[in-house]
mmCIF file of N, CA, C and O in Angstrom:
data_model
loop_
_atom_site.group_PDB
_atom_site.id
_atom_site.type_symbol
_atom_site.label_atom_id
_atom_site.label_comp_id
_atom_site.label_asym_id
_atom_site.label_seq_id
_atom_site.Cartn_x
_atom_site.Cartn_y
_atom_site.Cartn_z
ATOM 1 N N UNK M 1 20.750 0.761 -18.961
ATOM 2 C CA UNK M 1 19.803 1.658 -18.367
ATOM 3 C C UNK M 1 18.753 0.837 -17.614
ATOM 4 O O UNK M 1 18.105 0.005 -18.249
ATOM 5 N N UNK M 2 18.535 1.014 -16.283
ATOM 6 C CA UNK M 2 17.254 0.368 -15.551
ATOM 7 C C UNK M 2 16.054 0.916 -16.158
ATOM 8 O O UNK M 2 15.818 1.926 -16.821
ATOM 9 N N UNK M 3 15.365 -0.065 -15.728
ATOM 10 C CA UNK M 3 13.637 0.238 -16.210
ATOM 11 C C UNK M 3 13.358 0.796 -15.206
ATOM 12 O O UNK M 3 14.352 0.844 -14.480
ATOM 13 N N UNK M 4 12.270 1.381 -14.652
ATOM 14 C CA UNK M 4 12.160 1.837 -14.032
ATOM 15 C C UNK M 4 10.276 1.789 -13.849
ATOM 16 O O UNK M 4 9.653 2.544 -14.596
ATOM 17 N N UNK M 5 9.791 1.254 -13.254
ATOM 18 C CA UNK M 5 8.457 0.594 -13.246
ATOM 19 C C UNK M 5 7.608 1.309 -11.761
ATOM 20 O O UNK M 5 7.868 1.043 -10.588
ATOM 21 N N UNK M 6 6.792 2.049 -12.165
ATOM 22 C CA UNK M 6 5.940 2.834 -11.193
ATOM 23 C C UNK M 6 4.864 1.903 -10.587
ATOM 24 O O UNK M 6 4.152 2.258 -9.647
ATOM 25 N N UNK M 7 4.795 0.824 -11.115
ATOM 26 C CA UNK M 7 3.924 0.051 -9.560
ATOM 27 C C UNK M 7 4.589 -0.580 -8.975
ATOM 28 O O UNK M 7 3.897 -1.446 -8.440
ATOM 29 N N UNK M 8 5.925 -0.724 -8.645
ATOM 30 C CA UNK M 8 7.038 -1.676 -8.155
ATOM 31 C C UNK M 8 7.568 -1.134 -6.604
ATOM 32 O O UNK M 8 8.408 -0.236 -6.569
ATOM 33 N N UNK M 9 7.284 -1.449 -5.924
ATOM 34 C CA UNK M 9 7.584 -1.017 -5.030
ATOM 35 C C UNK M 9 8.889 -0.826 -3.906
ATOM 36 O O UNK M 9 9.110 -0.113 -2.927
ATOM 37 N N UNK M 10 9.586 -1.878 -4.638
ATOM 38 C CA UNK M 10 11.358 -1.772 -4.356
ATOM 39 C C UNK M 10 12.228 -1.285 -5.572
ATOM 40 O O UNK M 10 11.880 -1.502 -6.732
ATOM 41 N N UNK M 11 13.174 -0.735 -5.297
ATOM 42 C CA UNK M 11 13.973 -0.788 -6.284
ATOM 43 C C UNK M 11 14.285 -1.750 -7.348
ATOM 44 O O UNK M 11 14.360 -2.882 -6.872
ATOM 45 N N UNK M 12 14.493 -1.718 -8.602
ATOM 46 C CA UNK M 12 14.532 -2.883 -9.237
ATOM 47 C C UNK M 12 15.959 -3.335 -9.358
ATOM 48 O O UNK M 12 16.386 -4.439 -9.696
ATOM 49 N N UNK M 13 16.493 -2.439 -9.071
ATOM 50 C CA UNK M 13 18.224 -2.650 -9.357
ATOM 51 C C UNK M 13 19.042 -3.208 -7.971
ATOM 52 O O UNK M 13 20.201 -3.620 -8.009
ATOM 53 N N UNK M 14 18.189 -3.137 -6.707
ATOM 54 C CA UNK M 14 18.707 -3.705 -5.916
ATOM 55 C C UNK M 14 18.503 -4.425 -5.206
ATOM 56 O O UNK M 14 17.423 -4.894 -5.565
ATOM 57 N N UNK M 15 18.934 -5.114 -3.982
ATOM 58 C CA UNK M 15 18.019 -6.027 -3.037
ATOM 59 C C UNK M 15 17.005 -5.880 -2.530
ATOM 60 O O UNK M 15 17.060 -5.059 -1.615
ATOM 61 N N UNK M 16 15.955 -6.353 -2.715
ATOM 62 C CA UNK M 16 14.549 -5.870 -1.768
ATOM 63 C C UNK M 16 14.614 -5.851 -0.305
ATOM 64 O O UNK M 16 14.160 -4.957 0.410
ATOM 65 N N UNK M 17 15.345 -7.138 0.159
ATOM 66 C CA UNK M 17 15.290 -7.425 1.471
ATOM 67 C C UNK M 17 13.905 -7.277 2.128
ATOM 68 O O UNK M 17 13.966 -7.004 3.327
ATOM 69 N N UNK M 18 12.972 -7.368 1.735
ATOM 70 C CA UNK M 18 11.549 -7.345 2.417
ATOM 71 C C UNK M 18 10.649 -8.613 1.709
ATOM 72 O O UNK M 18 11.078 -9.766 1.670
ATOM 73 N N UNK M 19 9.744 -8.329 1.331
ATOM 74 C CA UNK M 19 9.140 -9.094 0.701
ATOM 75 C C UNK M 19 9.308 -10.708 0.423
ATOM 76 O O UNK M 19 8.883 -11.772 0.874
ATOM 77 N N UNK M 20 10.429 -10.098 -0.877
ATOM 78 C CA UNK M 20 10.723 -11.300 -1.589
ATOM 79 C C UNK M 20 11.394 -12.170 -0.797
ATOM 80 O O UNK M 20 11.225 -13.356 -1.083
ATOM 81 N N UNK M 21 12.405 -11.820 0.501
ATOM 82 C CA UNK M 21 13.078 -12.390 1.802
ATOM 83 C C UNK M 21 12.226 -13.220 1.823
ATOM 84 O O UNK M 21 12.324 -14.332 1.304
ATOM 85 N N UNK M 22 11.163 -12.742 2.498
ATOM 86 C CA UNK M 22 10.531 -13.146 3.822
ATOM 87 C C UNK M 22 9.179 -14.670 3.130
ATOM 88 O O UNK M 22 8.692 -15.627 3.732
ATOM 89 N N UNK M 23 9.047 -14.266 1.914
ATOM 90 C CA UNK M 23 8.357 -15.398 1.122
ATOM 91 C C UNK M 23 9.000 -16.739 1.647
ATOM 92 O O UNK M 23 8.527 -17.583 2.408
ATOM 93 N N UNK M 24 10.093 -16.685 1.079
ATOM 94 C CA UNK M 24 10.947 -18.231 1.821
ATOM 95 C C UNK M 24 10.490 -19.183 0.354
ATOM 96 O O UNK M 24 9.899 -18.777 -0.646
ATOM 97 N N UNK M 25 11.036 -20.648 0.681
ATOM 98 C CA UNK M 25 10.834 -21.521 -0.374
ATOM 99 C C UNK M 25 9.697 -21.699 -0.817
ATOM 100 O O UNK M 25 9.678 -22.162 -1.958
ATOM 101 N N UNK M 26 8.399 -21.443 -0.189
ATOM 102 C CA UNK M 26 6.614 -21.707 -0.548
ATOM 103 C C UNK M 26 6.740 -20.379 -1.607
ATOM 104 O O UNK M 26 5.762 -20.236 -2.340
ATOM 105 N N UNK M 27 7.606 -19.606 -1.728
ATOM 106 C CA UNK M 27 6.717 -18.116 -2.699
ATOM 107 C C UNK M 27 7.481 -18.441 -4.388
ATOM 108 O O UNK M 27 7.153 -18.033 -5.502
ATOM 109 N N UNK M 28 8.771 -19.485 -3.866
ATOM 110 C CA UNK M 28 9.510 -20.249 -5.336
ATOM 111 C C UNK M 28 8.457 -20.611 -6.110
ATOM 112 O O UNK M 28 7.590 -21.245 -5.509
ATOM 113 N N UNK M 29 8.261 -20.390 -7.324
ATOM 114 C CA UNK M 29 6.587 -20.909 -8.158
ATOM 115 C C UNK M 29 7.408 -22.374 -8.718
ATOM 116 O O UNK M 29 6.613 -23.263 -9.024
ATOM 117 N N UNK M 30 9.062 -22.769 -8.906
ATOM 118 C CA UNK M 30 9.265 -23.844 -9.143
ATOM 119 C C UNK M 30 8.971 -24.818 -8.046
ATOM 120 O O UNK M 30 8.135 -25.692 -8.273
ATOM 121 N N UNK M 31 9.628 -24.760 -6.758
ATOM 122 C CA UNK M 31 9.095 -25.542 -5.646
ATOM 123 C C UNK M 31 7.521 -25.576 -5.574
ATOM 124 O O UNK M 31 7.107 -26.596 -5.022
ATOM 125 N N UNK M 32 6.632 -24.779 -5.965
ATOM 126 C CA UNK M 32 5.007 -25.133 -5.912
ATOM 127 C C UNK M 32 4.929 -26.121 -6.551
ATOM 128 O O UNK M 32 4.505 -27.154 -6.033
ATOM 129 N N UNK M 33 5.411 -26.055 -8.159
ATOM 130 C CA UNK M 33 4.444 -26.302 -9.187
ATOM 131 C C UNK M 33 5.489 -27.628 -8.908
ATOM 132 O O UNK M 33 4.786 -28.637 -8.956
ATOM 133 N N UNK M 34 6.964 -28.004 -8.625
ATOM 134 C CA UNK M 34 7.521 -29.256 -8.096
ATOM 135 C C UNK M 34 6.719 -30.499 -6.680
ATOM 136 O O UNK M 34 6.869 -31.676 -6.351
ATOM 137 N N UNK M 35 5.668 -29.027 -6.126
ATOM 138 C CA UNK M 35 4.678 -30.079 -5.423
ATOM 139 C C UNK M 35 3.582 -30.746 -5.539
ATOM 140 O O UNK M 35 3.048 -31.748 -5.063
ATOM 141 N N UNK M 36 3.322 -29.677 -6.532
ATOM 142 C CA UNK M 36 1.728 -30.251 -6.590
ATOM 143 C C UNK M 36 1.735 -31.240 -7.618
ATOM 144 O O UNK M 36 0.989 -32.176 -7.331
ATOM 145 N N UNK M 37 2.457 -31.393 -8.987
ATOM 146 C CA UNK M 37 2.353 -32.125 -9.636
ATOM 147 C C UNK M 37 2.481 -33.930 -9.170
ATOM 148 O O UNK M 37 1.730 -34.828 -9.551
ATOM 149 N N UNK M 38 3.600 -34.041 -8.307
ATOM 150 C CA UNK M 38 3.196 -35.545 -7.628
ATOM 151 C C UNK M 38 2.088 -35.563 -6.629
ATOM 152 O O UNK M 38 1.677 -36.662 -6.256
ATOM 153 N N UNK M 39 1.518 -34.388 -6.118
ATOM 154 C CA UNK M 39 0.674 -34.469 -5.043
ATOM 155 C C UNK M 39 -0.887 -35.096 -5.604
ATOM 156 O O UNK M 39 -1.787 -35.697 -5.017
ATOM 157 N N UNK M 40 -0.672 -34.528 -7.356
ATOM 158 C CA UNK M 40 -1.935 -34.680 -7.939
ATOM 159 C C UNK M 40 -1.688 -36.407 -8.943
ATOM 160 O O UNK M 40 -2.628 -37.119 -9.298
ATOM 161 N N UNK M 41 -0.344 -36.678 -9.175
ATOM 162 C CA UNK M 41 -0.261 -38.038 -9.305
ATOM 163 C C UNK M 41 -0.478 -38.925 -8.244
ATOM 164 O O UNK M 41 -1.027 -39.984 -8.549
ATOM 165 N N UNK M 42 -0.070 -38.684 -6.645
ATOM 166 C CA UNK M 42 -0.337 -39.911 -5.686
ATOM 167 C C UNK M 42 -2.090 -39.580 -5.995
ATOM 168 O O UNK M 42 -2.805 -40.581 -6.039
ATOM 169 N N UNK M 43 -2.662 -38.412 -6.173
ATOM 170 C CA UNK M 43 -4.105 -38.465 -5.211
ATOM 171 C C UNK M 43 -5.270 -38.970 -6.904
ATOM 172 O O UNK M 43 -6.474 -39.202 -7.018
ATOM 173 N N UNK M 44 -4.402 -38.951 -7.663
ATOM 174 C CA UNK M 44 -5.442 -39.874 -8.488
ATOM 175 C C UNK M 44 -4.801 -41.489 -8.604
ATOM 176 O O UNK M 44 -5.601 -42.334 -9.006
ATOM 177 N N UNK M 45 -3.570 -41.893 -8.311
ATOM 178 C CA UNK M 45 -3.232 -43.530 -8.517
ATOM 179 C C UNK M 45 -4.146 -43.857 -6.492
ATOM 180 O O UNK M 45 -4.762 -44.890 -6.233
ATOM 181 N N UNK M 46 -3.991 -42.982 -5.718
ATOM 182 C CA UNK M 46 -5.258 -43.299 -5.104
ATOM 183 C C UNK M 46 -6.385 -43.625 -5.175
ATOM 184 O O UNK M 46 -6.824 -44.727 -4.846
ATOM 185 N N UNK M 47 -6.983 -42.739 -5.599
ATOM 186 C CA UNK M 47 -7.975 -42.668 -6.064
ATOM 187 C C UNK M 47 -8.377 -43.843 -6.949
ATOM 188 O O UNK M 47 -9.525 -44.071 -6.569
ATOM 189 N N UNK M 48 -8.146 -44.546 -7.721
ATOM 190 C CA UNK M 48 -7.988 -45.460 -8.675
ATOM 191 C C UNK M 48 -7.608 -46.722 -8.027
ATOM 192 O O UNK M 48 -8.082 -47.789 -8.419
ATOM 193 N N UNK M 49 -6.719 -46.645 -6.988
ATOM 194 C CA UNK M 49 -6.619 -48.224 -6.279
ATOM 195 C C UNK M 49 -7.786 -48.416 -5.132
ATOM 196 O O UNK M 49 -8.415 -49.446 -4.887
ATOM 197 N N UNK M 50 -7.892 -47.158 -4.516
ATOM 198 C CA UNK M 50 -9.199 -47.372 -4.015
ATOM 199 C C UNK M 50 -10.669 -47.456 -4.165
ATOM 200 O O UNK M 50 -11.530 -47.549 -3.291
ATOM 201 N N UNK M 51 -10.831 -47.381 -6.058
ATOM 202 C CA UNK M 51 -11.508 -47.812 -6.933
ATOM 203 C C UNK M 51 -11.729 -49.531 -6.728
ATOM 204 O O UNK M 51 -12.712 -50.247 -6.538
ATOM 205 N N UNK M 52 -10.539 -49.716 -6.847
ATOM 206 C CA UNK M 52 -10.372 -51.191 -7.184
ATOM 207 C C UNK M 52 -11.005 -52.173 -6.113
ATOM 208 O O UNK M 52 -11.865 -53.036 -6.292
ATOM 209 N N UNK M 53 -10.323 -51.794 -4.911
ATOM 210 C CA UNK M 53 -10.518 -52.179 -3.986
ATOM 211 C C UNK M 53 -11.751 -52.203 -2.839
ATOM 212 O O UNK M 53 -11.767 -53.096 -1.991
ATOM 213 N N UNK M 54 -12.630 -51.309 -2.871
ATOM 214 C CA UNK M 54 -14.024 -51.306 -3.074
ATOM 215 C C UNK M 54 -14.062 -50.467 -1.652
ATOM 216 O O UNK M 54 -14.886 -50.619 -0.750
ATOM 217 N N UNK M 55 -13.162 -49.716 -1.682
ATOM 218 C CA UNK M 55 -13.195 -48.504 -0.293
ATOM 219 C C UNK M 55 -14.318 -48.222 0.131
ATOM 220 O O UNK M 55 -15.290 -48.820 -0.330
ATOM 221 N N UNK M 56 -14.440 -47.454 0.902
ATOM 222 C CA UNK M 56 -15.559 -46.345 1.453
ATOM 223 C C UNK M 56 -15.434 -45.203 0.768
ATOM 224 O O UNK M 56 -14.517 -44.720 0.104
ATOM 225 N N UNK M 57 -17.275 -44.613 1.240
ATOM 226 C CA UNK M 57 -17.081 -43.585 0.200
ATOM 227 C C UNK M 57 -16.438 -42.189 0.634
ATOM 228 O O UNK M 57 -16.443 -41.276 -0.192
ATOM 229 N N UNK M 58 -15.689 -41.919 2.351
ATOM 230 C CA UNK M 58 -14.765 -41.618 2.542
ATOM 231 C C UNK M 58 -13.330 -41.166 1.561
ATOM 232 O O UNK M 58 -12.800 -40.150 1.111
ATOM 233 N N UNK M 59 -13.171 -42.339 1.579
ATOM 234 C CA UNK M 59 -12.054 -42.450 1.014
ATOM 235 C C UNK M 59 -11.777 -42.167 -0.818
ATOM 236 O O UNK M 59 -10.727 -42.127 -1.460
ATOM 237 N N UNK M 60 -12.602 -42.075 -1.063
ATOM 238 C CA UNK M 60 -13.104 -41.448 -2.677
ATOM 239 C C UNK M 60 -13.382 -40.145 -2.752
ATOM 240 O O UNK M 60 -12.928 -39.426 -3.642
ATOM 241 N N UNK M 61 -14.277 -39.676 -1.670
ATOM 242 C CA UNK M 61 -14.266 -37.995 -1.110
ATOM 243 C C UNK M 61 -12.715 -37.562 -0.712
ATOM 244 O O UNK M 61 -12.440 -36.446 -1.153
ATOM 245 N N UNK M 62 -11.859 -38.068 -0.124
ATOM 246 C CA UNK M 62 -10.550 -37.630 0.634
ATOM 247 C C UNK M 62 -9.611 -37.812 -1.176
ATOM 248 O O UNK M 62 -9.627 -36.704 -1.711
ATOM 249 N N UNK M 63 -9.278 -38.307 -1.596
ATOM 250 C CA UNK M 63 -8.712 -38.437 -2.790
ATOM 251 C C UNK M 63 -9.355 -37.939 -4.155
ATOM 252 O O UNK M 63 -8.668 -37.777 -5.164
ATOM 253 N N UNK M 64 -10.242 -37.790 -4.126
ATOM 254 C CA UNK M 64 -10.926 -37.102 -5.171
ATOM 255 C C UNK M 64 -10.775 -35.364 -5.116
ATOM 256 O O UNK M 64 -10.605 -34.631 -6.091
ATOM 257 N N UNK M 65 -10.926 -34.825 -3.220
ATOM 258 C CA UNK M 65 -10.681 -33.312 -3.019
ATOM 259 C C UNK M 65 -9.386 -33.144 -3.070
ATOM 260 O O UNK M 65 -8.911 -32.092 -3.498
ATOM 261 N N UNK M 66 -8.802 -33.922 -2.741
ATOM 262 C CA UNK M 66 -7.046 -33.733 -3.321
ATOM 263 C C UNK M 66 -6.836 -33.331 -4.854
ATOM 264 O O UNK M 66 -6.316 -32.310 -5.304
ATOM 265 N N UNK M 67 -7.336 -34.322 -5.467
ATOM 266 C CA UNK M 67 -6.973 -33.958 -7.083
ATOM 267 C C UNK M 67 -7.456 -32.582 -7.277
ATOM 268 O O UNK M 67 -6.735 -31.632 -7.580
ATOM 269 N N UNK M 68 -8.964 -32.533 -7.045
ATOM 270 C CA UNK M 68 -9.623 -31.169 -7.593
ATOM 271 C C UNK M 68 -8.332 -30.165 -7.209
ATOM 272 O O UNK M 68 -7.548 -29.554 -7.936
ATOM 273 N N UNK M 69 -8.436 -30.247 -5.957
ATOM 274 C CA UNK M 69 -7.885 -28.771 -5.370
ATOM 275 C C UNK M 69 -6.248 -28.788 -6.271
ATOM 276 O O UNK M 69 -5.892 -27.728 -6.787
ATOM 277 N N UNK M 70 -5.387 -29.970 -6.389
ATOM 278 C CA UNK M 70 -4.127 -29.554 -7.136
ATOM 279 C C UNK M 70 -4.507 -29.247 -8.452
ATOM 280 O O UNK M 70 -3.797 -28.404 -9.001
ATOM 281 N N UNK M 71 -5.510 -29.741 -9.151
ATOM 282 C CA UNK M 71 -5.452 -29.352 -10.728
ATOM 283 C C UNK M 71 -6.223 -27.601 -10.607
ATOM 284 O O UNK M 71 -5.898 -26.539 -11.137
ATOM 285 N N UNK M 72 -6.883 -27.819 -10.045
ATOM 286 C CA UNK M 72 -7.137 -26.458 -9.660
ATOM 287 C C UNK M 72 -6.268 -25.039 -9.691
ATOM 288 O O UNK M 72 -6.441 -24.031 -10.376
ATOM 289 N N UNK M 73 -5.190 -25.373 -8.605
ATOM 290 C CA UNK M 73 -4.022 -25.101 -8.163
ATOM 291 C C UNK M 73 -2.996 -24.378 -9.664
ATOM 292 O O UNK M 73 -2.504 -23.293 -9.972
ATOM 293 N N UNK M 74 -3.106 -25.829 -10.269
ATOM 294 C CA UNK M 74 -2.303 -25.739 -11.295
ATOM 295 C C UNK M 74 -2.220 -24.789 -12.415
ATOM 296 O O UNK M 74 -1.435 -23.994 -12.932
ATOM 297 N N UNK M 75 -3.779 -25.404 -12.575
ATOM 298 C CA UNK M 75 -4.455 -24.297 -13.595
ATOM 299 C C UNK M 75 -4.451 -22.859 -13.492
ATOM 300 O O UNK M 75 -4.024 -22.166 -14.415
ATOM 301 N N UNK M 76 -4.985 -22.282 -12.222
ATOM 302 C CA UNK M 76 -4.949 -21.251 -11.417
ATOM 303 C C UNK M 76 -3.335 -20.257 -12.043
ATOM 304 O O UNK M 76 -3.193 -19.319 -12.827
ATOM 305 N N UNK M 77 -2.393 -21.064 -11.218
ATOM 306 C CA UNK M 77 -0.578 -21.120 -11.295
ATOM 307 C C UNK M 77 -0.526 -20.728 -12.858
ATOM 308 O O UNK M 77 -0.018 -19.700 -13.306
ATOM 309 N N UNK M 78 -1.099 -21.664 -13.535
ATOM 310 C CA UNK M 78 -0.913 -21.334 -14.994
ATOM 311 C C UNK M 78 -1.289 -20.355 -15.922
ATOM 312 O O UNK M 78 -0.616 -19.957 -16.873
ATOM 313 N N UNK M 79 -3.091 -19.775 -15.377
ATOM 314 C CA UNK M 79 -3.441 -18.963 -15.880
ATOM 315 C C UNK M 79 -3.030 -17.775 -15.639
ATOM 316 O O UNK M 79 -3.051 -16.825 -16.423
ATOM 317 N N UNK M 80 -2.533 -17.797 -14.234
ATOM 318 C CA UNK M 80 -1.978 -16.807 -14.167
ATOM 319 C C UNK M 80 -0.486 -16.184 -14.144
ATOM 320 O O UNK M 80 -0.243 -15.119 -13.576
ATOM 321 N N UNK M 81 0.466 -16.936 -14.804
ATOM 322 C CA UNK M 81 2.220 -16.956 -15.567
ATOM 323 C C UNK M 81 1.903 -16.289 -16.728
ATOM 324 O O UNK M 81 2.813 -15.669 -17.279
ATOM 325 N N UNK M 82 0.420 -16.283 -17.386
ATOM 326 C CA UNK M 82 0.692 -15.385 -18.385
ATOM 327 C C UNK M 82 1.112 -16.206 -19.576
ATOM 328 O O UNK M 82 1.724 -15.570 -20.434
ATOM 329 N N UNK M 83 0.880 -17.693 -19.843
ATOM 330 C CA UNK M 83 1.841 -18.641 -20.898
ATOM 331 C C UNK M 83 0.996 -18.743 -21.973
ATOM 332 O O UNK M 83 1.342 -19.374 -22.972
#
């Protein structure tokens, strides 16, 4: 027996062909959460060599808003899966 779910706006039993189509690989939550997690490992081993190395403070601003915004991201992604 289908469920049958009154805020759903396609059928549940069949192809949407709208929506979920047209998302493409960015609306996959595995391909996200497959990006951001190295995006937020390069932008703190950045961050950290350009520690070392005695950068500008550029370059500590540019790698530092990277991390925020992926853990951000993540968290966000996470709080809202419902886990």
């Amino acid at each position: 027996m289908a469920h049958t779910d009154p805020y759903r706006l396609t059928p549940s039993g069949g192809a949407s062909g709208g929506a979920d189509e047209a998302r493409g690989v960015a609306g996959d939550p595995g391909v996200v959460r497959f990006l951001l997690w190295p995006a937020l490992v390069i932008s703190v081993i950045g961050n950290t060599v350009v520690s070392w190395t005695g950068a500008g403070l550029g370059a500590h601003l540019a790698f530092g808003a990277v991390t925020a915004l992926t853990v951000t991201a993540l968290v966000v992604r996470r709080l809202r899966s419902g886990r």
